[in-house]
């Protein structure tokens, strides 16, 4: 027998090895093996087994331990990714496994336990009664405490010396036993159990369509087009419930997990520790445990960013892709893939249902419905028939013409400013959105015309005031901000344009009494800081929340009644054929944050191109029109 083995080398090739007779029974596809590559011993994965090889194949050296094997059920999918995205096998195989599993340095965290043996069940036996009183007492205490304790706690709990314990182990009353302890990323979070909600008629209709596909032998992918606040998540939850009851597992993909802690929490609240969460904020140990929990079948649902699609479930029933239009589903390094499309393929290969959900589906997905590849399910109204918020376009050209240049707070139109004042008076909350971080976006010298731009990319630097640096948003190069023009020495260098940092500064100046917070990747350095701000916002300690696309999705705050989009044109002018589509969905998503509670919401979009079709259709909540 011969094996084709892929190593993590940039060769784009697999290599043949002979399988020694004693390994033949154990070796399988996806198996991790040790072998000599030239003169170096390396690990690789078996991608093919065959009877002959045209080469003088060296023998394999060993099979590595079971926790590091490539899940054989994913091999076909890996093949497809190689073909479709023109990536090499080695690259795909290596990237579908979490690094910590692949590297194999992580071990399970084990704890030594002291357990009672079955012999200790009969306290009436002569053998028990012949024990010393101290030993009898130890056994009785252990029974009272549930029959098993971590070794560290035992001595204190049963009030005995280690020699007594050792003697009981030797005589077969107790046993020492190592157990794997799972590092639970939710250990510090107190979960409130969440019960299934009674569905609205449109939710039930959506659910029964999904259940139909779940029950079908060859399910068709479903696109769930539901407006913001229509209750898509509840539909996902109940669909998953159905899938679990069929004895099958589910994967839920979310665009960027640190940005959707609320969504993640809802799965955990509904399904408890059947849920594994995979995201970049986990420690290596946690990630290793979650992955092995899935592989061993102890976890039934995986929620995570795009790589969670490769969770090693054996009986997958459903894959949910939330916000399926999101560009974060695309991986822009090798292997390049779009997790939404690969989800559809995994569904096809494993015969499982795929549910794509969005308020603003990607045009490709919608098109796939019109040609019958996907099944379209719609939810057109919000829960409780709350209206979608009216969207108002404010023409900033007219606004500027009527106003003095450099007036304080000049990027606030009078309309937006008045509405913010009104909301502050009523103690309602405001979200201000600008999809650009930093303080100002250009640094120019009015005297010699110098513009500061990155040496590597020729992209103009963005000024970040807090750290007083110029940052290239393309390659992240950072240099000290000059106090005078580096070319001609003019001290009157000028900062132009604005990002969220400046919006924050101006907002604080214009609304001195308001509590203001900013949320972008400069202020949110970890999941914890994100949770803190959101908790404060929920508790009403923040009046105005300013942010980039980080605040556009998933947030469900009923007291937010005004959303201001500071400059809608930013995204429209990017040289990208999707710039209009992105702007349309971003406005729809951000607007969807308003009016989710009792009080109706309102949205103000400031723009210099109020006639642009992306804006006029977004204004009318008209996806089809778009
Ligand atoms: P979407 O994801 O479509 O924007 P969500 O799933 O966040 O919408 O739902 C919006 C709100 O409506 C949430 O607060 C959710 O708890 C609530 N909700 C969803 N379904 C129901 C239901 N059937 N009955 C009552 N409330 C619901
Ligand atoms: Zn650069």
XYZ file of C-alpha atoms and ligand atoms in Angstrom:
654
model
C 0.000 0.000 0.000
C 1.192 3.511 -0.794
C 0.158 6.884 0.583
C 0.224 10.326 -1.011
C 1.298 12.731 1.678
C 0.995 16.534 1.717
C 3.546 18.431 3.775
C 3.387 22.065 4.706
C 5.915 23.036 2.048
C 5.327 25.429 -0.784
C 5.840 22.742 -3.390
C 2.249 22.410 -4.557
C 2.777 18.642 -4.644
C 2.072 15.479 -2.708
C 4.711 12.793 -2.178
C 4.461 9.014 -2.284
C 5.434 6.849 0.678
C 5.193 3.128 1.235
C 2.882 2.092 4.045
C 4.627 -0.493 6.246
C 2.527 -3.631 6.743
C 1.978 -2.977 10.447
C 0.408 0.422 9.670
C -1.985 -0.816 6.999
C -4.837 -1.518 9.378
C -4.624 1.855 11.056
C -3.848 4.269 8.236
C -6.717 6.186 6.661
C -7.395 9.271 4.574
C -6.669 12.461 6.507
C -4.292 10.572 8.765
C -1.361 12.531 10.132
C 1.943 10.756 9.638
C 5.678 11.223 10.182
C 7.983 10.671 7.241
C 11.420 11.546 5.990
C 11.414 14.334 3.444
C 14.906 14.231 1.957
C 16.825 14.014 5.211
C 14.399 15.809 7.497
C 11.630 14.160 9.489
C 8.314 15.939 8.994
C 4.593 15.645 9.599
C 2.135 15.460 6.767
C -1.393 14.378 5.927
C -2.400 11.359 3.880
C -4.594 12.473 0.993
C -4.717 9.296 -1.031
C -4.083 5.578 -0.550
C -3.174 3.419 -3.548
C -1.767 0.052 -4.519
C 1.217 1.130 -6.533
C 3.591 4.005 -6.987
C 5.867 4.820 -9.928
C 8.483 6.046 -7.454
C 10.971 4.384 -5.192
C 8.885 5.332 -2.194
C 10.429 5.527 1.268
C 8.457 3.972 4.106
C 6.344 6.066 6.465
C 7.861 6.352 9.921
C 4.814 6.627 12.178
C 1.169 7.561 12.543
C 0.628 10.509 14.848
C -1.896 10.769 17.613
C -5.593 10.774 16.917
C -6.372 14.322 18.048
C -4.459 15.805 15.131
C -5.949 13.972 12.174
C -7.588 15.821 9.331
C -11.329 15.080 9.488
C -11.866 12.641 6.572
C -15.359 14.029 5.992
C -13.757 17.337 4.956
C -11.401 15.886 2.372
C -13.868 16.191 -0.501
C -14.552 19.772 0.460
C -10.825 20.469 0.580
C -10.537 18.986 -2.935
C -13.258 21.276 -4.167
C -11.589 24.339 -2.635
C -8.290 23.424 -4.311
C -9.946 23.080 -7.686
C -12.250 26.052 -7.546
C -9.958 28.577 -5.925
C -6.759 27.332 -7.573
C -5.029 26.632 -4.297
C -2.610 23.815 -3.603
C -3.689 20.825 -1.553
C -1.083 21.368 1.106
C -2.190 24.938 1.616
C -5.869 24.031 1.886
C -5.309 21.058 4.155
C -3.138 23.121 6.449
C -5.531 26.019 6.570
C -8.701 24.111 7.274
C -7.271 22.971 10.587
C -6.826 25.437 13.432
C -3.120 26.143 13.939
C -3.227 24.848 17.464
C -4.571 21.469 16.353
C -2.131 21.272 13.474
C 0.916 22.135 15.512
C 0.000 19.520 18.053
C 1.805 21.228 20.911
C -1.350 21.775 22.891
C -2.398 19.117 25.323
C -5.659 18.603 27.077
C -5.693 20.065 30.516
C -5.914 17.084 32.815
C -6.762 16.943 36.460
C -6.176 14.068 38.822
C -9.343 12.822 40.497
C -9.946 10.433 43.362
C -12.963 8.226 42.601
C -14.744 5.590 44.621
C -14.580 2.146 43.027
C -17.709 -0.065 42.631
C -16.560 -2.073 45.627
C -17.428 0.912 47.838
C -21.108 0.590 46.987
C -21.747 -2.051 49.581
C -21.208 -0.503 52.995
C -22.707 -3.571 54.679
C -20.003 -5.928 53.418
C -17.684 -7.647 55.858
C -14.719 -6.251 54.036
C -15.960 -2.703 54.583
C -16.750 -3.274 58.218
C -13.268 -4.669 58.775
C -11.695 -1.365 57.724
C -10.368 1.016 60.366
C -12.908 3.665 61.453
C -10.814 6.365 59.776
C -10.900 4.556 56.431
C -14.627 3.907 56.739
C -15.166 7.594 57.435
C -13.184 8.614 54.343
C -15.330 6.394 52.131
C -18.573 7.620 53.716
C -17.548 11.245 53.249
C -16.663 10.661 49.622
C -20.051 9.042 48.980
C -21.720 12.071 50.539
C -19.692 14.372 48.261
C -20.775 12.576 45.103
C -18.183 9.800 44.792
C -15.433 11.765 43.072
C -13.247 14.749 43.888
C -10.193 16.445 42.389
C -7.176 14.991 44.182
C -6.093 18.428 45.333
C -9.324 18.917 47.254
C -9.705 15.404 48.609
C -7.393 15.511 51.589
C -9.040 18.582 53.011
C -12.565 17.463 52.208
C -12.333 14.049 53.831
C -9.969 15.206 56.568
C -7.396 12.452 56.144
C -3.696 12.123 55.439
C -2.384 11.061 52.067
C -1.206 7.743 53.506
C -4.833 6.834 54.309
C -5.886 7.677 50.762
C -2.971 5.754 49.264
C -3.795 2.707 51.366
C -7.413 2.816 50.165
C -6.201 3.083 46.571
C -3.908 0.102 47.065
C -6.666 -2.031 48.546
C -9.002 -1.146 45.669
C -11.538 1.080 47.416
C -10.464 4.238 45.648
C -8.980 4.874 42.229
C -6.848 7.700 40.926
C -8.037 8.830 37.581
C -6.973 11.575 35.155
C -9.749 13.515 33.520
C -9.725 16.057 30.743
C -10.937 19.413 31.857
C -12.400 21.702 29.236
C -11.420 25.318 29.118
C -14.765 26.996 28.725
C -14.687 30.430 27.077
C -18.007 31.169 28.735
C -16.836 30.225 32.220
C -17.016 33.833 33.383
C -20.366 34.661 31.804
C -23.581 34.094 33.687
C -26.135 32.802 31.239
C -29.821 33.299 31.447
C -31.694 30.460 29.879
C -33.729 31.612 26.900
C -36.901 29.807 25.869
C -38.185 29.516 22.284
C -40.518 32.370 21.357
C -43.952 31.928 19.819
C -43.290 32.690 16.175
C -45.028 35.362 14.152
C -46.871 34.090 11.058
C -44.059 35.142 8.721
C -41.485 33.502 10.981
C -43.490 30.255 11.035
C -43.760 30.314 7.263
C -39.995 30.774 7.008
C -39.366 28.017 9.532
C -41.586 25.509 7.785
C -39.802 26.135 4.493
C -36.504 25.438 6.235
C -37.861 22.346 7.965
C -39.016 21.084 4.574
C -35.464 21.353 3.289
C -34.047 19.830 6.480
C -36.278 16.829 5.944
C -35.485 16.547 2.249
C -32.864 14.022 1.102
C -31.221 16.624 -1.136
C -31.939 20.003 0.436
C -31.817 23.156 -1.638
C -30.026 26.188 -0.129
C -32.428 28.786 1.235
C -31.980 32.533 1.103
C -33.874 34.153 3.968
C -34.390 37.753 2.985
C -35.746 39.402 6.130
C -35.754 43.118 6.877
C -33.765 44.295 9.908
C -35.617 43.429 13.091
C -37.830 40.817 11.426
C -36.567 38.160 13.839
C -34.221 36.116 11.679
C -32.192 34.920 14.633
C -35.239 33.299 16.241
C -35.853 31.451 12.981
C -32.241 30.219 12.968
C -32.598 29.069 16.558
C -35.738 27.060 15.959
C -34.393 25.587 12.730
C -31.331 24.418 14.664
C -33.584 22.952 17.311
C -35.314 20.893 14.631
C -31.946 19.805 13.289
C -30.744 18.696 16.747
C -33.928 16.692 17.190
C -33.099 14.861 13.975
C -29.845 13.910 15.671
C -27.801 16.196 13.462
C -25.386 19.035 14.163
C -25.358 22.649 13.033
C -22.873 25.357 12.127
C -23.668 29.059 12.398
C -21.401 31.505 10.627
C -21.393 35.124 11.690
C -19.411 37.795 9.844
C -17.009 38.780 12.550
C -17.601 37.249 15.874
C -16.144 39.908 18.108
C -18.638 42.271 16.522
C -21.613 40.068 17.210
C -21.340 39.055 20.863
C -25.082 39.505 21.251
C -25.891 36.990 18.528
C -23.396 34.481 19.891
C -24.797 34.821 23.364
C -28.298 34.085 22.124
C -27.202 30.684 20.832
C -25.502 29.903 24.075
C -28.544 31.000 26.060
C -30.816 28.761 24.035
C -28.671 25.660 23.716
C -26.289 25.904 26.676
C -23.072 23.932 26.436
C -24.106 22.164 23.256
C -22.675 25.289 21.645
C -19.005 25.714 20.792
C -17.795 29.143 19.929
C -14.844 29.590 17.625
C -13.321 33.027 17.274
C -10.016 34.819 17.268
C -10.396 35.970 20.869
C -10.036 32.441 22.254
C -6.838 31.314 23.888
C -5.057 28.463 22.116
C -6.159 26.131 24.878
C -9.799 27.111 24.509
C -9.694 26.767 20.761
C -8.067 23.354 21.019
C -10.718 22.166 23.465
C -13.608 23.525 21.425
C -12.317 21.858 18.301
C -11.777 18.505 19.976
C -15.174 18.785 21.669
C -16.721 19.087 18.210
C -14.620 16.301 16.722
C -15.575 14.012 19.605
C -19.275 14.805 19.214
C -19.658 16.413 22.633
C -20.704 19.677 21.065
C -23.558 19.921 18.606
C -23.478 23.516 17.380
C -20.495 25.592 16.305
C -20.855 29.355 16.121
C -18.016 31.309 14.627
C -16.424 33.367 11.911
C -15.682 31.901 8.490
C -13.282 29.199 9.636
C -16.030 27.646 11.792
C -17.363 26.298 8.513
C -14.690 23.611 8.815
C -15.871 22.409 12.203
C -15.306 18.635 12.140
C -18.903 17.497 12.682
C -19.767 14.022 11.462
C -23.524 14.418 11.023
C -24.030 17.917 9.811
C -27.680 18.849 9.297
C -27.697 22.614 8.847
C -25.338 25.472 8.065
C -26.597 28.980 8.792
C -24.754 31.923 7.242
C -25.923 35.093 8.946
C -25.480 38.383 7.058
C -24.503 36.333 4.043
C -23.691 39.435 1.956
C -20.775 40.416 4.209
C -17.370 40.766 2.598
C -15.662 39.397 5.720
C -16.704 35.927 4.549
C -13.996 36.248 1.952
C -10.547 35.244 3.020
C -8.050 37.419 1.235
C -5.024 35.243 1.738
C -4.279 31.726 0.517
C -6.464 29.784 0.171
C -8.795 32.492 -1.080
C -12.372 31.471 -0.558
C -15.783 32.858 0.218
C -17.186 30.987 3.208
C -20.769 31.597 2.081
C -20.174 29.812 -1.201
C -18.130 27.050 0.401
C -20.993 26.581 2.886
C -23.308 25.872 -0.019
C -20.802 23.339 -1.346
C -20.322 21.649 2.017
C -24.098 21.437 2.263
C -24.248 19.819 -1.145
C -21.471 17.317 -0.372
C -22.870 16.303 3.007
C -26.535 16.497 2.068
C -27.289 19.137 4.656
C -29.497 22.208 4.519
C -27.938 25.654 4.087
C -29.653 28.800 5.267
C -28.325 32.157 4.103
C -29.833 35.124 5.902
C -29.652 38.853 5.288
C -31.652 42.045 5.148
C -29.630 43.003 2.086
C -28.670 39.816 0.267
C -25.704 39.820 -2.051
C -26.942 40.304 -5.596
C -25.396 36.953 -6.541
C -27.444 35.174 -3.899
C -30.632 36.881 -4.946
C -29.892 36.034 -8.552
C -29.376 32.401 -7.580
C -32.954 32.461 -6.280
C -34.336 33.856 -9.502
C -32.706 31.070 -11.517
C -33.926 28.422 -9.103
C -30.605 27.399 -7.549
C -31.657 28.698 -4.155
C -35.074 28.895 -2.574
C -36.195 32.390 -1.579
C -38.003 32.958 1.723
C -39.010 36.472 2.694
C -39.900 38.270 5.898
C -41.075 41.708 4.976
C -42.063 43.281 8.253
C -40.520 43.848 11.632
C -41.570 42.028 14.794
C -44.765 43.536 16.282
C -45.252 45.378 13.016
C -42.893 48.100 14.137
C -42.258 50.305 11.145
C -38.940 50.583 9.426
C -37.498 53.971 10.327
C -37.985 56.820 7.865
C -34.690 57.700 6.170
C -34.045 61.329 5.371
C -31.345 62.446 2.946
C -29.691 65.767 3.750
C -27.899 67.466 0.860
C -24.624 68.687 2.307
C -23.822 70.836 -0.755
C -26.816 73.034 -0.070
C -26.026 72.932 3.626
C -22.472 74.184 3.098
C -23.503 76.912 0.727
C -25.704 78.392 3.398
C -23.124 78.399 6.095
C -19.764 79.858 6.997
C -16.686 77.793 6.201
C -15.014 76.144 9.198
C -17.978 76.767 11.418
C -17.689 74.684 14.539
C -19.235 71.289 14.004
C -19.414 71.893 10.309
C -20.140 68.303 9.413
C -23.359 68.359 11.412
C -26.173 69.541 9.225
C -28.632 71.770 11.054
C -31.226 69.050 10.718
C -29.061 66.338 12.290
C -27.952 68.684 15.050
C -31.531 69.615 15.910
C -32.616 65.984 15.994
C -29.707 65.014 18.267
C -30.645 67.810 20.660
C -34.212 66.588 20.651
C -33.165 62.986 21.476
C -30.848 64.139 24.243
C -33.742 66.083 25.782
C -35.893 62.979 25.743
C -33.120 60.730 27.077
C -33.134 58.600 23.995
C -29.965 57.326 22.382
C -28.182 58.226 19.176
C -25.810 56.318 16.914
C -23.486 58.274 14.617
C -21.908 56.298 11.853
C -18.864 57.105 9.773
C -16.967 54.387 8.028
C -13.528 55.877 8.458
C -11.369 55.870 11.518
C -8.688 58.303 12.544
C -8.814 62.066 13.008
C -8.255 63.580 9.616
C -7.623 61.922 6.313
C -5.177 64.225 4.599
C -2.170 66.238 5.610
C -1.191 68.863 3.071
C 1.036 71.890 2.926
C -0.809 74.883 1.438
C 2.505 76.502 0.525
C 4.342 73.817 -1.475
C 1.513 71.345 -2.118
C 3.144 68.481 -0.213
C 0.762 65.642 0.699
C 1.837 63.041 3.225
C 1.534 59.553 1.785
C 2.861 56.111 2.565
C 6.224 55.234 1.014
C 5.067 51.668 0.473
C 1.613 52.188 -1.006
C 1.292 55.849 -2.031
C -1.932 55.906 -0.024
C -2.421 59.215 1.792
C -1.780 58.938 5.489
C -4.567 59.259 8.012
C -3.778 61.349 11.055
C -4.517 59.731 14.442
C -4.530 62.449 17.017
C -4.464 60.459 20.229
C -1.158 58.827 19.368
C -0.078 61.793 17.207
C 0.882 59.518 14.323
C 0.263 59.254 10.628
C -1.038 55.813 9.762
C -1.351 54.109 6.402
C -4.712 52.341 6.455
C -3.513 50.058 3.720
C -0.334 48.550 5.166
C -0.443 49.928 8.725
C 2.859 51.793 8.456
C 3.024 54.376 11.216
C 5.201 57.472 11.433
C 5.322 60.457 13.784
C 3.083 63.305 12.676
C 5.233 66.227 11.475
C 4.686 69.619 13.076
C 5.891 71.426 9.973
C 6.004 70.574 6.309
C 8.814 68.047 5.719
C 9.394 69.545 2.259
C 9.473 73.332 2.756
C 9.414 73.748 6.526
C 6.104 75.638 6.548
C 4.681 75.350 10.087
C 1.113 75.914 8.886
C 0.576 72.399 7.680
C -3.109 71.597 7.201
C -5.164 68.618 8.297
C -8.219 67.970 6.151
C -11.100 65.504 6.035
C -12.392 63.673 9.077
C -12.662 60.258 10.613
C -14.405 58.950 13.715
C -11.796 60.360 16.075
C -12.569 63.854 14.865
C -16.308 63.220 14.827
C -15.964 62.295 18.480
C -14.000 65.435 19.335
C -16.483 67.687 17.546
C -19.493 65.901 19.016
C -18.128 66.421 22.506
C -17.642 70.114 21.742
C -21.071 70.609 20.179
C -22.968 68.591 22.793
C -20.942 69.196 25.946
C -23.528 67.620 28.246
C -23.878 64.360 26.326
C -22.008 61.210 27.265
C -20.132 60.213 24.129
C -18.292 56.995 23.292
C -16.486 55.844 20.198
C -16.284 52.353 18.846
C -13.807 51.542 16.110
C -10.799 49.293 15.811
C -8.621 51.980 17.413
C -10.615 52.098 20.632
C -11.763 48.476 20.674
C -8.566 46.563 21.194
C -10.176 43.400 22.538
C -13.528 41.697 23.071
C -13.620 42.959 26.628
C -13.483 46.659 25.673
C -16.241 45.991 23.172
C -18.438 44.376 25.775
C -17.812 47.220 28.220
C -18.969 49.911 25.827
C -22.013 47.911 24.757
C -22.963 47.244 28.377
C -22.640 50.945 29.178
C -24.723 51.792 26.128
C -27.395 49.299 27.105
C -27.461 50.651 30.660
C -28.012 54.159 29.272
C -24.668 55.561 30.425
C -23.863 56.619 26.884
C -26.049 59.061 24.924
C -24.208 59.145 21.640
C -22.302 56.193 20.263
C -19.966 56.968 17.379
C -18.526 54.208 15.286
C -17.418 52.593 12.087
C -19.011 49.511 10.543
C -18.326 47.873 13.865
C -21.637 49.316 15.076
C -23.555 48.679 11.878
C -24.611 45.114 12.532
C -26.402 42.999 15.005
C -26.852 45.599 17.719
C -30.319 45.493 19.214
C -30.811 48.504 21.505
C -34.456 49.498 21.870
C -33.717 53.016 23.115
C -31.857 54.063 19.974
C -34.248 56.328 18.086
C -31.869 58.283 15.900
C -29.137 57.112 13.576
C -26.985 59.670 11.781
C -24.803 58.680 8.859
C -22.248 61.450 8.852
C -21.001 61.098 5.303
C -22.573 58.480 3.094
C -20.374 59.280 0.122
C -17.176 57.766 1.524
C -17.991 54.254 0.441
C -19.622 55.344 -2.792
C -16.464 56.839 -4.188
C -14.246 53.843 -3.673
C -12.888 52.353 -6.886
C -14.707 49.043 -6.444
C -17.546 47.649 -8.491
C -19.305 46.780 -5.272
C -19.094 50.239 -3.753
C -22.749 51.103 -4.469
C -23.967 47.705 -3.271
C -21.932 48.024 -0.073
C -23.239 51.509 0.558
C -26.796 50.359 0.024
C -26.455 47.518 2.483
C -24.467 49.501 5.007
C -27.117 52.225 5.122
C -29.858 49.626 5.406
C -28.011 47.829 8.187
C -27.121 50.961 10.147
C -30.635 52.318 9.731
C -31.831 48.979 11.070
C -30.360 49.899 14.458
C -32.982 52.625 14.899
C -36.450 52.191 16.350
C -36.161 48.584 17.504
C -38.114 49.325 20.678
C -41.382 51.060 21.556
C -40.379 54.471 20.195
C -40.133 54.850 16.448
C -36.728 55.505 14.929
C -35.415 58.070 12.492
C -32.405 58.055 10.215
C -30.495 60.997 8.748
C -28.125 60.354 5.863
C -25.791 63.240 5.036
C -24.514 63.198 1.490
C -23.233 65.321 -1.360
C -24.843 63.029 -3.941
C -28.459 62.702 -2.820
C -29.477 61.507 -6.303
C -27.292 58.413 -6.259
C -29.414 55.295 -6.820
C -27.824 53.448 -3.905
C -29.015 56.198 -1.587
C -32.453 56.773 -3.084
C -33.304 53.063 -3.013
C -31.908 52.675 0.519
C -34.077 55.605 1.528
C -37.163 53.742 0.360
C -36.033 50.431 1.912
C -36.302 49.127 -1.611
C -33.967 46.167 -2.065
C -35.624 45.020 -5.268
C -35.502 48.508 -6.668
C -31.803 48.558 -5.950
P -33.020 40.435 12.796
O -31.878 39.503 13.012
O -33.951 39.982 11.717
O -32.598 41.865 12.639
P -33.646 39.797 15.509
O -33.580 38.332 15.378
O -32.512 40.516 16.165
O -33.931 40.424 14.091
O -35.009 40.129 16.263
C -35.372 41.441 16.635
C -36.010 41.440 18.021
O -37.280 40.775 18.003
C -35.179 40.729 19.061
O -35.170 41.510 20.239
C -35.883 39.427 19.271
O -35.704 38.942 20.586
C -37.334 39.785 19.022
N -38.130 38.657 18.514
C -37.796 37.818 17.501
N -38.783 36.925 17.266
C -39.769 37.185 18.154
C -41.052 36.607 18.419
N -41.500 35.582 17.700
N -41.783 37.148 19.405
C -41.311 38.198 20.119
N -40.129 38.783 19.926
C -39.347 38.306 18.958
Zn 1.215 51.830 3.252
